[in-house]
Amino acid sequence: MTKEEADNGRDDMVIDVPGQANAVPDGFNANYLRIYYGKLFPHADMFKWMSYGNDGKHPGCDKSYFGRREFSFTLENDIYIRFQSFNSVTELENSIKEKCPFKIDIGPVYSVDPAKRHAYAQSGDNVFTPVERELVFDIDISDYDDVRYCCTGADVCLECWPLMTIAIKVIDTSLRDDFGFNHILWVYSGRRGVHCWVCDGKARRLTNEQRAAIADYFHVYKGNENSQKKISLPGLVLHPFLARSYTEVLKGFFEAKLLPNQNLLASEERYEKILEMIPDASVASELRRRWQENKRASMSKDDINIVRWEQLKSILQSGKQKMQGLRRCVEEIVFSYTYPRLDMEVSRHMNHLLKAPFCVHPKTGRVCVPIDPNNCDEFDPTTVPTLSQLLEEQNRGGLRQDAENEWDRTSLGESVAFFRTSFLQPLLKSCKEEIENSYNAKLQQSKNDLSWFSFGVLIAAQ
Amino acid sequence: MEVVQSHRKSSSNNVIVSILPLYRSAPPLEVRLEDFEFFAIDRLRVLKGISDGLCRGKKPEEMEKLVLDLWKANMRHPQAVEEVNKDIISHFVLRLVYCRTEELRKWFLSMETTLFRHRFRRGSSEAQRALMSEFKLPYKAVSNAEFESLKDKLGQVARSMGQTLAAADAIFYKVPFEEVPDLVAGRRVFIHKGHAYVAINQVVSLVVTQFRSYLSKALILTNRKWTSTIREQEKDRLTPIVEALCTSYLGPDYSQQQEFGEISIKDIDQVAKTSFPLCMRHLFEKVKEDHHLKHGGRMQLGLFLKGVGLKLDDALAFWKAEFAPKVSAERFDKEYAYNIRHNYGREGKRTDYTPYSCQKIISVTPGIGDHHGCPYRHFSEENLRAALVRMGVSSRAVEDVMDKVHNRHYQLACTLTFEAVHGSSCDAGINHPNQYFIDSQRVLQSKNGSVA
């Protein structure tokens, strides 16, 4: 398709539905994508991000940096091509527009341009190997199917989405306060989860071992369908990270939201799951007995879940409980329902590919937009712009001259603006400083070397 | 030669100098050939003692005491400089000895690391800090002010691991979290703004890991140098010493008479039942049964009896009498007596005619018709169990013994047998059949007030 055709595309593409002049039917297809990549996808911002300040303007810039980054494309018909690399924003943009990938993944920065990888060995001195990669996390709500009764599998609603919200809060706080990272991007995965990109220089240069250590630090929920007890919190007290997560996020959310919304104690089937987690059979039986008796009694106006939870807490936390395993039982229950369930494998290795922000999810048509961790309570996955919606908004956009970019005419504008001001600009500023400092340090070092050299020559000359 | 020296001030006015070398490079010292061997043997005693302690499952506090006792007994020298020299020389000699196979390297690495760990722990904090900087561990000690502000959190971390934050442990180091991935992964440290706060005992782990990693690489390099140049170059001088060292038995050789003086023929039957280890019991029973033993068995049992205190004349009479149904007196004198006399008439310090140690006995493989070697190694499970029962070992103890056998800890199996038969513990472990005999007699004497 030529540029003119693309520009006029909207007229050709729109199917006239009576009464809805600019309506674009829901859907996800190559034609829609073509317009999206042609007008809406923020190529230049992605390029700036991935360059990390190496734009060639400063002598300390590494001009090869962007070209050593791997991208992979999933094309229509599930054709998957890896080791795509580009040397400029134009190359990146043209390739995306031409190939129209259904999904774009971002991989690591390698020691050499991935296109030249075959010339290099797998080991020894001259190697093709990842050298930098963001620290990434992937949280998927389908991993929480055993604790949400409103949806299963790929579905998500406003009742269960808050599980993602609190996961963001716990992890984001820890990444900043504990690990000292600053440049963190949270992204909606388009359907049922969130991704996290930690982009500080320190993070990008972490080894696989260090990534695994961070993943293990966050690893508390250790379960699958087969294990009974998925959270074990031994020790007299909780590690400060766990304690903070519990008191600042998890406890409140569990008691005020999850417990009543998911009716975790309202029915026998559901409360049995919680009673199973109590290691003392006599305590469990006591509660069971009480709840079976009170099945039909509506004792108070309070939600039955909350009433029962109070009963459970008061027995377990009473001073009378001597049994070791009961000490942390209440926390263990809360953690097992609410603590973030990360996909460990995603975070451990530098060469793991992760979907790029601003892609469109093929199954839902929703755009993978950034999420503001400071306002994540407000994020609503059901109102994230879809591909067809954006195209429709674009049709209606008319001749807004003041809009610099196409996306400002659409709901996407807000997301791009957020991406720029909250993430990209501070990141680039920090990258520039890093490049400058590093460059100046090297200059100083060579000056020192030089001065010794000339000093040595002076001595020798005497 | 890198040496880290520091002073630990004690309450008395003595300044104790504690020195822990890192063995980074071979010392440019001249070493006498005999020191080459003897220093290595002394250090080997320490390492084998550590190995024994670990095998017996000693707890960390017990190991620490053991290590320091072993060091004091074998490596101490009144002059600190001499002690350091011996320390370094012996380490490098043993590197040559133990670099040669994967199994030897693994053993040596494990023992030297344990030795280093305990010596490091016992060093003063200045010595420790100096060593940490040698290892390029960029740790800054946390100031008192910062410690006070973080005390609660640090205490919380300690308690979350079931420990307490004792005042004595209140030394913390501040490290970029990337340097201590294991501690971060296990949530065993408090981290804040990218810094991990590492307790002193965790530091030990990190230092030891570095030590181990360095030594592991060094051993591979040493092996290369050994195979490519040293072994050939030194084939007349150092190589025979090196090759003999790792199989050497290090205890007493029982060639001289010990406390119990002589044993006469009439005593043998009795002591065989009560105080012989299984290997010798078996040989003894077989010679009684078959009226013969092949050469390996004659050597093993014969030298043992010599160590037990059987005089030459009695030895000759014993063998002659036992062989009598099959071998005439004349033939005995012609074919067997000479060897027995030879065993008793040894010269100098050659070890060939000293009673065999467990190590030596375990290493031989008996052929058809042979009864020597170590029964814990060579007997079938069925036969071994039967033999143990005949010795009076309880069925529960038999299981423990068999467990050691399955794990190929034959000497430990024999030790457990000793303990079961005598009802008393044998802390030192059995390393020599004559040691078994002497210990057994000692136990029986203290029980009965006389030699059995």
Tab-separated table of N, CA and C in Angstrom, chain B residues 266-370:
chain	number	residue	atom	x	y	z
B	266	LYS	N	48.895	-69.419	73.704
B	266	LYS	CA	47.690	-69.859	74.394
B	266	LYS	C	46.697	-68.718	74.574
B	267	ASP	N	47.195	-67.488	74.491
B	267	ASP	CA	46.270	-66.363	74.626
B	267	ASP	C	45.507	-66.065	73.334
B	268	ILE	N	46.121	-66.491	72.216
B	268	ILE	CA	45.595	-66.014	70.920
B	268	ILE	C	44.130	-66.381	70.730
B	269	ASP	N	43.804	-67.639	70.993
B	269	ASP	CA	42.416	-68.048	70.750
B	269	ASP	C	41.442	-67.148	71.485
B	270	GLN	N	41.808	-66.865	72.722
B	270	GLN	CA	40.896	-66.066	73.534
B	270	GLN	C	40.768	-64.636	73.010
B	271	VAL	N	41.926	-64.002	72.752
B	271	VAL	CA	41.844	-62.602	72.312
B	271	VAL	C	41.249	-62.486	70.919
B	272	ALA	N	41.407	-63.554	70.138
B	272	ALA	CA	40.814	-63.497	68.800
B	272	ALA	C	39.302	-63.326	68.898
B	273	LYS	N	38.733	-64.011	69.880
B	273	LYS	CA	37.276	-63.925	70.005
B	273	LYS	C	36.835	-62.551	70.500
B	274	THR	N	37.633	-61.964	71.371
B	274	THR	CA	37.144	-60.728	71.996
B	274	THR	C	37.649	-59.445	71.349
B	275	SER	N	38.887	-59.486	70.828
B	275	SER	CA	39.496	-58.213	70.452
B	275	SER	C	39.998	-58.094	69.022
B	276	PHE	N	39.786	-59.131	68.210
B	276	PHE	CA	40.235	-59.019	66.819
B	276	PHE	C	39.158	-58.300	66.007
B	277	PRO	N	39.562	-57.423	65.097
B	277	PRO	CA	38.578	-56.856	64.167
B	277	PRO	C	38.131	-57.952	63.194
B	278	LEU	N	37.049	-57.722	62.506
B	278	LEU	CA	36.445	-58.752	61.670
B	278	LEU	C	37.415	-59.328	60.638
B	279	CYS	N	38.253	-58.463	60.056
B	279	CYS	CA	39.155	-58.951	59.002
B	279	CYS	C	40.092	-60.019	59.552
B	280	MET	N	40.595	-59.787	60.752
B	280	MET	CA	41.547	-60.727	61.335
B	280	MET	C	40.845	-61.938	61.922
B	281	ARG	N	39.666	-61.734	62.474
B	281	ARG	CA	38.861	-62.847	62.968
B	281	ARG	C	38.632	-63.853	61.854
B	282	HIS	N	38.270	-63.281	60.698
B	282	HIS	CA	37.953	-64.126	59.550
B	282	HIS	C	39.169	-64.932	59.123
B	283	LEU	N	40.316	-64.271	59.014
B	283	LEU	CA	41.538	-64.973	58.627
B	283	LEU	C	41.884	-66.041	59.665
B	284	PHE	N	41.746	-65.663	60.899
B	284	PHE	CA	42.070	-66.580	61.990
B	284	PHE	C	41.172	-67.810	61.936
B	285	GLU	N	39.878	-67.587	61.753
B	285	GLU	CA	38.939	-68.716	61.671
B	285	GLU	C	39.285	-69.611	60.482
B	286	LYS	N	39.631	-68.956	59.364
B	286	LYS	CA	39.919	-69.719	58.151
B	286	LYS	C	41.165	-70.569	58.294
B	287	VAL	N	42.198	-70.023	58.986
B	287	VAL	CA	43.424	-70.808	59.113
B	287	VAL	C	43.164	-72.012	60.024
B	288	LYS	N	42.320	-71.817	60.992
B	288	LYS	CA	41.947	-72.928	61.868
B	288	LYS	C	41.156	-73.976	61.088
B	289	GLU	N	40.312	-73.489	60.190
B	289	GLU	CA	39.407	-74.377	59.466
B	289	GLU	C	40.135	-75.118	58.350
B	290	ASP	N	40.869	-74.334	57.543
B	290	ASP	CA	41.487	-74.904	56.346
B	290	ASP	C	42.902	-75.398	56.574
B	291	HIS	N	43.475	-75.041	57.704
B	291	HIS	CA	44.871	-75.361	57.977
B	291	HIS	C	45.771	-74.815	56.879
B	292	HIS	N	45.372	-73.699	56.341
B	292	HIS	CA	46.201	-73.073	55.312
B	292	HIS	C	45.709	-71.650	55.080
B	293	LEU	N	46.625	-70.832	54.609
B	293	LEU	CA	46.224	-69.508	54.120
B	293	LEU	C	47.148	-69.163	52.965
B	294	LYS	N	46.593	-68.510	51.973
B	294	LYS	CA	47.469	-68.087	50.876
B	294	LYS	C	48.313	-66.882	51.306
B	295	HIS	N	49.212	-66.505	50.451
B	295	HIS	CA	50.234	-65.530	50.820
B	295	HIS	C	49.654	-64.232	51.377
B	296	GLY	N	48.622	-63.660	50.681
B	296	GLY	CA	48.053	-62.370	51.122
B	296	GLY	C	47.535	-62.466	52.541
B	297	GLY	N	46.846	-63.581	52.822
B	297	GLY	CA	46.292	-63.764	54.147
B	297	GLY	C	47.382	-63.947	55.192
B	298	ARG	N	48.450	-64.696	54.832
B	298	ARG	CA	49.546	-64.916	55.777
B	298	ARG	C	50.196	-63.596	56.147
B	299	MET	N	50.367	-62.738	55.134
B	299	MET	CA	51.005	-61.448	55.395
B	299	MET	C	50.121	-60.598	56.297
B	300	GLN	N	48.852	-60.498	55.923
B	300	GLN	CA	47.956	-59.604	56.661
B	300	GLN	C	47.816	-60.055	58.105
B	301	LEU	N	47.547	-61.347	58.298
B	301	LEU	CA	47.364	-61.847	59.660
B	301	LEU	C	48.674	-61.900	60.424
B	302	GLY	N	49.717	-62.362	59.704
B	302	GLY	CA	51.018	-62.521	60.354
B	302	GLY	C	51.553	-61.213	60.911
B	303	LEU	N	51.508	-60.176	60.112
B	303	LEU	CA	52.025	-58.886	60.574
B	303	LEU	C	51.144	-58.335	61.697
B	304	PHE	N	49.861	-58.582	61.575
B	304	PHE	CA	48.943	-58.141	62.639
B	304	PHE	C	49.331	-58.780	63.965
B	305	LEU	N	49.582	-60.090	63.914
B	305	LEU	CA	49.929	-60.787	65.149
B	305	LEU	C	51.235	-60.270	65.728
B	306	LYS	N	52.151	-59.944	64.828
B	306	LYS	CA	53.401	-59.358	65.297
B	306	LYS	C	53.104	-58.075	66.038
B	307	GLY	N	52.229	-57.236	65.471
B	307	GLY	CA	51.884	-55.974	66.117
B	307	GLY	C	51.158	-56.193	67.430
B	308	VAL	N	50.416	-57.276	67.500
B	308	VAL	CA	49.679	-57.587	68.720
B	308	VAL	C	50.635	-57.990	69.844
B	309	GLY	N	51.806	-58.505	69.464
B	309	GLY	CA	52.785	-58.829	70.491
B	309	GLY	C	53.242	-60.275	70.452
B	310	LEU	N	52.969	-60.958	69.333
B	310	LEU	CA	53.401	-62.348	69.249
B	310	LEU	C	54.879	-62.380	68.882
B	311	LYS	N	55.678	-63.076	69.730
B	311	LYS	CA	57.101	-63.112	69.458
B	311	LYS	C	57.394	-64.050	68.294
B	312	LEU	N	58.583	-63.918	67.739
B	312	LEU	CA	58.945	-64.690	66.550
B	312	LEU	C	58.810	-66.191	66.765
B	313	ASP	N	59.360	-66.677	67.873
B	313	ASP	CA	59.298	-68.121	68.108
B	313	ASP	C	57.863	-68.603	68.223
B	314	ASP	N	57.069	-67.818	68.934
B	314	ASP	CA	55.668	-68.198	69.075
B	314	ASP	C	54.960	-68.147	67.730
B	315	ALA	N	55.337	-67.158	66.905
B	315	ALA	CA	54.712	-67.055	65.587
B	315	ALA	C	55.030	-68.299	64.759
B	316	LEU	N	56.295	-68.683	64.775
B	316	LEU	CA	56.672	-69.866	64.004
B	316	LEU	C	55.919	-71.093	64.498
B	317	ALA	N	55.844	-71.221	65.815
B	317	ALA	CA	55.136	-72.370	66.379
B	317	ALA	C	53.668	-72.339	65.989
B	318	PHE	N	53.066	-71.173	66.021
B	318	PHE	CA	51.647	-71.038	65.703
B	318	PHE	C	51.337	-71.503	64.284
B	319	TRP	N	52.071	-70.939	63.346
B	319	TRP	CA	51.784	-71.271	61.945
B	319	TRP	C	52.074	-72.735	61.642
B	320	LYS	N	53.168	-73.200	62.238
B	320	LYS	CA	53.538	-74.601	62.003
B	320	LYS	C	52.437	-75.523	62.494
B	321	ALA	N	51.944	-75.243	63.681
B	321	ALA	CA	50.912	-76.098	64.262
B	321	ALA	C	49.628	-76.031	63.442
B	322	GLU	N	49.249	-74.842	63.029
B	322	GLU	CA	48.004	-74.714	62.284
B	322	GLU	C	48.096	-75.389	60.922
B	323	PHE	N	49.296	-75.307	60.307
B	323	PHE	CA	49.451	-75.897	58.973
B	323	PHE	C	49.714	-77.405	59.034
B	324	ALA	N	49.979	-77.911	60.200
B	324	ALA	CA	50.467	-79.297	60.337
B	324	ALA	C	49.623	-80.331	59.585
B	325	PRO	N	48.275	-80.318	59.672
B	325	PRO	CA	47.507	-81.334	58.955
B	325	PRO	C	47.788	-81.349	57.448
B	326	LYS	N	48.260	-80.224	56.881
B	326	LYS	CA	48.455	-80.210	55.430
B	326	LYS	C	49.919	-80.079	55.018
B	327	VAL	N	50.720	-79.555	55.922
B	327	VAL	CA	52.112	-79.283	55.553
B	327	VAL	C	53.036	-79.932	56.582
B	328	SER	N	53.946	-80.769	56.102
B	328	SER	CA	54.861	-81.438	57.027
B	328	SER	C	55.815	-80.416	57.616
B	329	ALA	N	56.419	-80.790	58.753
B	329	ALA	CA	57.329	-79.879	59.452
B	329	ALA	C	58.485	-79.482	58.545
B	330	GLU	N	59.003	-80.459	57.807
B	330	GLU	CA	60.158	-80.148	56.948
B	330	GLU	C	59.752	-79.148	55.866
B	331	ARG	N	58.618	-79.392	55.272
B	331	ARG	CA	58.188	-78.520	54.180
B	331	ARG	C	57.890	-77.121	54.723
B	332	PHE	N	57.322	-77.106	55.944
B	332	PHE	CA	57.034	-75.819	56.553
B	332	PHE	C	58.315	-75.001	56.712
B	333	ASP	N	59.368	-75.684	57.254
B	333	ASP	CA	60.627	-74.972	57.478
B	333	ASP	C	61.197	-74.463	56.166
B	334	LYS	N	61.022	-75.272	55.105
B	334	LYS	CA	61.615	-74.883	53.829
B	334	LYS	C	60.843	-73.739	53.170
B	335	GLU	N	59.512	-73.836	53.207
B	335	GLU	CA	58.738	-72.919	52.359
B	335	GLU	C	58.088	-71.746	53.087
B	336	TYR	N	57.866	-71.858	54.385
B	336	TYR	CA	57.107	-70.801	55.059
B	336	TYR	C	57.883	-70.069	56.143
B	337	ALA	N	58.806	-70.826	56.819
B	337	ALA	CA	59.461	-70.221	57.981
B	337	ALA	C	60.270	-68.987	57.608
B	338	TYR	N	60.935	-69.082	56.435
B	338	TYR	CA	61.801	-67.967	56.035
B	338	TYR	C	61.034	-66.646	55.981
B	339	ASN	N	59.858	-66.676	55.376
B	339	ASN	CA	59.084	-65.443	55.234
B	339	ASN	C	58.682	-64.869	56.584
B	340	ILE	N	58.359	-65.812	57.511
B	340	ILE	CA	57.939	-65.315	58.816
B	340	ILE	C	59.097	-64.634	59.514
B	341	ARG	N	60.274	-65.257	59.411
B	341	ARG	CA	61.452	-64.634	60.032
B	341	ARG	C	61.742	-63.300	59.376
B	342	HIS	N	61.583	-63.268	58.098
B	342	HIS	CA	61.841	-62.025	57.374
B	342	HIS	C	60.921	-60.916	57.870
B	343	ASN	N	59.648	-61.258	58.102
B	343	ASN	CA	58.719	-60.249	58.599
B	343	ASN	C	59.168	-59.684	59.930
B	344	TYR	N	59.824	-60.494	60.725
B	344	TYR	CA	60.231	-60.026	62.036
B	344	TYR	C	61.578	-59.335	62.017
B	345	GLY	N	62.339	-59.617	60.975
B	345	GLY	CA	63.697	-59.069	60.958
B	345	GLY	C	63.818	-57.834	60.114
B	346	ARG	N	62.895	-56.955	60.222
B	346	ARG	CA	62.913	-55.800	59.326
B	346	ARG	C	64.009	-54.827	59.727
B	347	GLU	N	64.446	-54.060	58.726
B	347	GLU	CA	65.528	-53.102	58.915
B	347	GLU	C	65.006	-51.699	58.673
B	348	GLY	N	65.610	-50.723	59.358
B	348	GLY	CA	65.349	-49.313	59.071
B	348	GLY	C	63.889	-48.943	59.230
B	349	LYS	N	63.444	-47.984	58.466
B	349	LYS	CA	62.091	-47.456	58.614
B	349	LYS	C	61.189	-47.883	57.455
B	350	ARG	N	61.549	-48.905	56.707
B	350	ARG	CA	60.701	-49.281	55.568
B	350	ARG	C	59.339	-49.744	56.065
B	351	THR	N	58.292	-49.326	55.411
B	351	THR	CA	56.969	-49.646	55.913
B	351	THR	C	56.467	-50.997	55.420
B	352	ASP	N	57.212	-51.671	54.552
B	352	ASP	CA	56.693	-52.922	54.000
B	352	ASP	C	56.387	-53.958	55.063
B	353	TYR	N	57.135	-53.973	56.151
B	353	TYR	CA	56.951	-55.028	57.131
B	353	TYR	C	56.240	-54.557	58.374
B	354	THR	N	55.581	-53.453	58.263
B	354	THR	CA	54.758	-53.056	59.393
B	354	THR	C	53.356	-53.574	59.156
B	355	PRO	N	52.639	-53.844	60.230
B	355	PRO	CA	51.275	-54.350	60.085
B	355	PRO	C	50.461	-53.401	59.187
B	356	TYR	N	49.602	-53.983	58.359
B	356	TYR	CA	48.863	-53.198	57.388
B	356	TYR	C	47.804	-52.332	58.045
B	357	SER	N	47.710	-51.086	57.552
B	357	SER	CA	46.647	-50.200	58.021
B	357	SER	C	45.354	-50.544	57.294
B	358	CYS	N	44.262	-50.011	57.794
B	358	CYS	CA	42.960	-50.242	57.139
B	358	CYS	C	42.993	-49.804	55.687
B	359	GLN	N	43.616	-48.655	55.472
B	359	GLN	CA	43.673	-48.125	54.116
B	359	GLN	C	44.281	-49.145	53.162
B	360	LYS	N	45.379	-49.737	53.624
B	360	LYS	CA	46.072	-50.694	52.773
B	360	LYS	C	45.223	-51.945	52.584
B	361	ILE	N	44.614	-52.394	53.669
B	361	ILE	CA	43.824	-53.618	53.591
B	361	ILE	C	42.600	-53.416	52.695
B	362	ILE	N	41.978	-52.250	52.815
B	362	ILE	CA	40.794	-51.987	52.005
B	362	ILE	C	41.156	-51.947	50.530
B	363	SER	N	42.380	-51.502	50.243
B	363	SER	CA	42.734	-51.286	48.844
B	363	SER	C	43.032	-52.578	48.088
B	364	VAL	N	43.295	-53.685	48.802
B	364	VAL	CA	43.604	-54.906	48.052
B	364	VAL	C	42.320	-55.624	47.672
B	365	THR	N	42.411	-56.372	46.609
B	365	THR	CA	41.246	-57.147	46.166
B	365	THR	C	41.587	-58.626	46.242
B	366	PRO	N	40.975	-59.351	47.152
B	366	PRO	CA	41.285	-60.773	47.284
B	366	PRO	C	40.791	-61.559	46.072
B	367	GLY	N	41.581	-62.562	45.715
B	367	GLY	CA	41.181	-63.393	44.589
B	367	GLY	C	40.515	-64.668	45.085
B	368	ILE	N	40.389	-65.650	44.167
B	368	ILE	CA	39.751	-66.922	44.543
B	368	ILE	C	40.619	-67.625	45.586
B	369	GLY	N	39.994	-68.075	46.629
B	369	GLY	CA	40.743	-68.789	47.658
B	369	GLY	C	41.427	-67.874	48.654
B	370	ASP	N	41.295	-66.578	48.454
B	370	ASP	CA	41.886	-65.628	49.392
B	370	ASP	C	40.863	-65.268	50.471
